Each structure stands twice: as C-alpha cells, then as structure tokens.
XYZ file of C-alpha atoms in Angstrom:
226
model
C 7.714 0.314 -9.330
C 9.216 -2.962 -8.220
C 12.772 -1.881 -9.489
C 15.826 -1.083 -6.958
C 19.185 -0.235 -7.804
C 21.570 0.571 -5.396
C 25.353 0.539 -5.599
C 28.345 -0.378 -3.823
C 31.864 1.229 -4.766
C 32.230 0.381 -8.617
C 29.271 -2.082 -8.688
C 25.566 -1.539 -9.254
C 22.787 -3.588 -8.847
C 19.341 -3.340 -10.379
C 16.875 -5.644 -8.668
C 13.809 -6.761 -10.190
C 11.823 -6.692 -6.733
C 8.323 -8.093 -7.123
C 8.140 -11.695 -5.641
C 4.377 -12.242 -5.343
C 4.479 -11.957 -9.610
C 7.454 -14.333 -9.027
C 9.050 -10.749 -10.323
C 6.975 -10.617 -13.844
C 7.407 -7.521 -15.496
C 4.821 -4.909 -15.965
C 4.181 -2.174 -18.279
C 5.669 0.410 -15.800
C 8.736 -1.422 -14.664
C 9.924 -1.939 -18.253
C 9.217 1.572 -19.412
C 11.700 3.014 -16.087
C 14.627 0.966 -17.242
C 15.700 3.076 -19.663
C 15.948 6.554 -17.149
C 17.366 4.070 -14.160
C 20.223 2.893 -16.084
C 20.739 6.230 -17.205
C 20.852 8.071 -14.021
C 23.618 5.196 -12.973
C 26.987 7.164 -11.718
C 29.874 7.095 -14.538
C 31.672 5.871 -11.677
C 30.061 2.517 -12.286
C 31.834 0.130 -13.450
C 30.065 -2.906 -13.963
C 25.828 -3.520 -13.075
C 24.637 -6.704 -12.180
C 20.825 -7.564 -12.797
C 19.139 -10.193 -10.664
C 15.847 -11.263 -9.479
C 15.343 -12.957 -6.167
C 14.099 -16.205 -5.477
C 13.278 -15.667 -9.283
C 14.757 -14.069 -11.525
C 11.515 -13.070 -13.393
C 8.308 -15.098 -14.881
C 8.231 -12.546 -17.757
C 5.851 -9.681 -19.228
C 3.014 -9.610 -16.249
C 0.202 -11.057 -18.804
C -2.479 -10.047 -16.715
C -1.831 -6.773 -18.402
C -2.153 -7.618 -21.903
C -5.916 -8.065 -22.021
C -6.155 -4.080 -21.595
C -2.371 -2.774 -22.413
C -2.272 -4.691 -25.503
C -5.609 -4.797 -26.967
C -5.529 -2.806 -29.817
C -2.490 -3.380 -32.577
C -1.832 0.485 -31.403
C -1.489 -0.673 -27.789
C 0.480 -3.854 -28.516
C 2.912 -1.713 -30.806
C 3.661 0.598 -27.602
C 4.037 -1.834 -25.462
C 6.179 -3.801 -27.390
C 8.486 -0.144 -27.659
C 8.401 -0.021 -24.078
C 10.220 -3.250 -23.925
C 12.434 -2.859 -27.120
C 13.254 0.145 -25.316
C 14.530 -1.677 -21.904
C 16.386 -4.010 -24.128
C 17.815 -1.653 -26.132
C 19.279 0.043 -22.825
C 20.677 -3.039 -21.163
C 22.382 -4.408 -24.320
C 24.069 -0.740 -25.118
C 24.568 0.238 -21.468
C 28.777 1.360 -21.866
C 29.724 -0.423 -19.287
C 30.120 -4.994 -18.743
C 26.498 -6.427 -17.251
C 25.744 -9.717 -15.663
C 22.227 -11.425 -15.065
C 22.701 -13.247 -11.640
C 19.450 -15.526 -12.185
C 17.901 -17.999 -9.609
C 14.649 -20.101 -10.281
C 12.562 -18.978 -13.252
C 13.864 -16.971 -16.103
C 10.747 -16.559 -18.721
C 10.303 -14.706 -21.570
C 10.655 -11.011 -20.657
C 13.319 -12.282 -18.422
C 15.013 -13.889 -20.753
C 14.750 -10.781 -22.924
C 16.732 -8.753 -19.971
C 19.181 -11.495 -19.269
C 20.412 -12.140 -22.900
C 20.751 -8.103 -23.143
C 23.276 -8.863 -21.038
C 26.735 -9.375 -21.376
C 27.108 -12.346 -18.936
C 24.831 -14.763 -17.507
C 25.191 -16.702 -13.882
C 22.846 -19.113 -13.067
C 22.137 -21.112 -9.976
C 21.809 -24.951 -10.738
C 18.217 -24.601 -9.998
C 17.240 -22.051 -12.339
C 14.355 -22.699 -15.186
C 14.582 -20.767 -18.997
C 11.903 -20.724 -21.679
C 10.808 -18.174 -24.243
C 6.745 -18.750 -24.900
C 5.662 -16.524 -27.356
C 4.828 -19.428 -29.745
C 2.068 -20.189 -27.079
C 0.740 -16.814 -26.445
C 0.322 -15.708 -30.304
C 3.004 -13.503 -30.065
C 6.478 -12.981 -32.284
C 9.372 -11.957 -30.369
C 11.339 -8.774 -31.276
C 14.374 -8.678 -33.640
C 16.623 -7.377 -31.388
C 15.443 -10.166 -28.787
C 15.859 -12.974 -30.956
C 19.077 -11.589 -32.909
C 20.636 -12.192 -28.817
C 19.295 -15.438 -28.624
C 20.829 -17.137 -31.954
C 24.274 -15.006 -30.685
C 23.652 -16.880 -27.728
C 23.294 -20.093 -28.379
C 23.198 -20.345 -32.588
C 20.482 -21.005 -35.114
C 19.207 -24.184 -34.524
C 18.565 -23.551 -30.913
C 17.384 -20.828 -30.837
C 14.555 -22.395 -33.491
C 14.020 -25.094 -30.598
C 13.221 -22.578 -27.652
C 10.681 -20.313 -30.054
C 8.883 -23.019 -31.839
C 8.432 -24.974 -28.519
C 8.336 -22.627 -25.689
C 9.599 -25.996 -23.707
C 10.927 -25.083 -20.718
C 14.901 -25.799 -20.586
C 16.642 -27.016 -17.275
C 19.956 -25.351 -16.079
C 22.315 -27.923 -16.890
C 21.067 -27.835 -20.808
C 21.422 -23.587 -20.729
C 25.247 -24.123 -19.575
C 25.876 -26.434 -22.434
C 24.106 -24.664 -25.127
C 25.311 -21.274 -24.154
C 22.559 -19.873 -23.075
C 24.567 -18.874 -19.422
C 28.221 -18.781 -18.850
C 28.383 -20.717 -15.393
C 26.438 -22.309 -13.036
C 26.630 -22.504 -9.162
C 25.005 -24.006 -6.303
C 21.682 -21.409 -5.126
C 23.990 -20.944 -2.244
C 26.950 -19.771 -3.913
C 25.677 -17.745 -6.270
C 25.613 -14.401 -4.587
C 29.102 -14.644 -3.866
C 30.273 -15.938 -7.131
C 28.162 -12.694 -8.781
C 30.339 -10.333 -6.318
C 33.797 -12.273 -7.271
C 32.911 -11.984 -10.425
C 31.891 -7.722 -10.675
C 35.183 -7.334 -8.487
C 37.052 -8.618 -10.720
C 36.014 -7.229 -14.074
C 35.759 -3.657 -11.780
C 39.253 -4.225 -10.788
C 40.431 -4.513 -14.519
C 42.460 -1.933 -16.882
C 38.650 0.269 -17.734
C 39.881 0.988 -21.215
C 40.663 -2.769 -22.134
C 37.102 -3.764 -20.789
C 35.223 -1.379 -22.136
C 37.223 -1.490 -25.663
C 36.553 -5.134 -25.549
C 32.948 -4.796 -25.188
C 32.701 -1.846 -28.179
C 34.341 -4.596 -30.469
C 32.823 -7.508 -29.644
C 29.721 -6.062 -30.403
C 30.515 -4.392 -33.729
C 31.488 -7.987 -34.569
C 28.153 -9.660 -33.641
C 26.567 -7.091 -35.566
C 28.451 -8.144 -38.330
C 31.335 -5.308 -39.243
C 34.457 -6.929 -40.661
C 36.373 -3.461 -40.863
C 39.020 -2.253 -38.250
C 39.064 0.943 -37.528
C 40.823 0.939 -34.447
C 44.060 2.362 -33.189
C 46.508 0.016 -31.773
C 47.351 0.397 -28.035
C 50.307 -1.533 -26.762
C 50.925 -1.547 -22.714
C-alpha cells in the first residue's frame, strides 16, 4: 500500500513510503487514508505526515489512462481523493506536513490539509492541473487561497510553475524552513511541544480557527478562564 503509520507516545506518523514513484500517490493509497487515520489511537495527540527523500510527486499519472478514463471513473477517483483530503483537514487532532524535495500536486493537496507545514530548504511545490486538463477540487483550492490568498493562489493554478522553498516561506505556503538535516528534529520539537500543551486549548483552537476560515462570524462558545 505504500502507507506506514506508526506512533510514538502522543505522536503519530503517517509515511508516504514509495520512493521509486518519488512517493506519487496511487488510487489505492489515497482511498486507505481515510480508515488509517481513523483507526489512529485517541491517545494521539498530534500526526505528522511526511514523505522521504520526497515528500510526494503527486497522483501516480500512470494510472489515469485506465482509472480515469471515463467521466464515471474520473468522478470516483476524484472522491477517492476528496475523500483523503477531507480526512486530513477534519482529523480532531493538530497535523504537520514535514516535506523534503518535491511536493506536487496530490502532495500539495495532503500538505495544505494540514494544519502546519515544515519544509526543508531544498524542497520543490507546484500544483499542475492547468497542464494536465484537469480542475482542482474546491476543497483543495479553498486551502490554497487560505494559504497563501487570492492572487497566489491564481499564479500556482494558471502556471503550474514550479515554486522554490524560499518563495513558499514568504508567501505562506509553509510555516518554516530548515536545513534537510535539521528537519527531522525540528518536526519532533515541534509535535512535543504542541503534545505537551493544555489538549483542550489546542484542540479548541483548531475547532475555531476553522469555523472562521469557513467563514462563521457567530460565537457560540463558552468562556473558559484558567
């Protein structure tokens, strides 16, 4: 399947595991995202999602000729990935893409489901549907322009132009950048340290934040004082 998660204390790690694709995703490894992140022990506390030398080249396109050949097919396997999405970007608890080298299309899909994004100075990021024929999903692109607003986002999906590391970091796109050799560790400092945080504040921070990207203006919260 090409997908590993294992865990360690409060931390777990999903692993997209399939370097001679440089880790590009195929039909099967984004329909078992869903039921892996679900099986994840509520005594998780935060899951970090990285590649490996990569972190992935995209949706394995090699595939498409037969999975997507029909607008039937295309419309399941564009569910299949709406549906991996969909269960990154809602998983309960605080994410992170750790990325390293290229992060393309599908991967770009999992990395801005995300909460947070790491990136190794070296990393690569484009989004090529505009030179496949293909429109990326709502959902997708609604977590790009959060990302990085309106006008970028129209620059990445009209051009499909590969952007370097040190343009992601200033456009928002990623949250910090390290050395390839530091990045492991940085990843670990940072899960630690959101693990090691008051749960309820985290958690309540992420339920919020989100109801405010997806536009509600109405609090319906209870105070909580410490």
């Amino acid at each position: 399947m090409h997908l590993k998660v294992e865990t360690a204390g409060a931390v777990a790690t999903l692993t997209i595991d399939r370097p001679d694709k440089r880790n590009a995703m195929s039909f099967d490894m984004w329909s078992a995202i869903p039921d892996l992140l679900g099986s994840l022990d509520d005594a998780v506390r935060v899951l970090l999602i990285q590649g490996g030398e990569h972190f992935s080249a995209g949706a394995d396109i090699s595939e498409f000729e037969t999975l997507r050949a029909t607008a039937e097919d295309a419309a399941r396997y564009g569910a299949a990935v709406h549906a991996a999405e969909r269960a990154i970007a809602e998983f309960p608890k605080p994410t992170i893409a750790v990325i390293n080298g290229f992060c393309v299309g599908g991967g770009c899909e999992i990395a801005l489901a995300c909460d947070l994004r790491i990136a190794a100075d070296n990393a690569r990021f484009a989004i090529p549907p505009a030179k496949l024929g293909i429109v990326y999903l709502f959902t997708s692109t609604k977590q790009l322009v959060d990302a990085v607003g309106k006008a970028w986002a129209k620059q990445i999906l009209f051009t499909g132009d590969i952007i370097d590391a040190t343009t992601a970091l200033r456009i928002g796109l990623v949250n910090e950048l390290h050395p390839a050799s530091e990045l492991d560790a940085r990843a670990k400092e940072l899960a630690d340290t959101i693990a090691g945080r008051a749960q309820v504040s985290v958690r309540g921070a992420k339920t919020i934040i989100n109801r405010i990207a997806e536009g509600e203006h109405e609090d319906d919260s209870v105070p909580s004082f410490v």
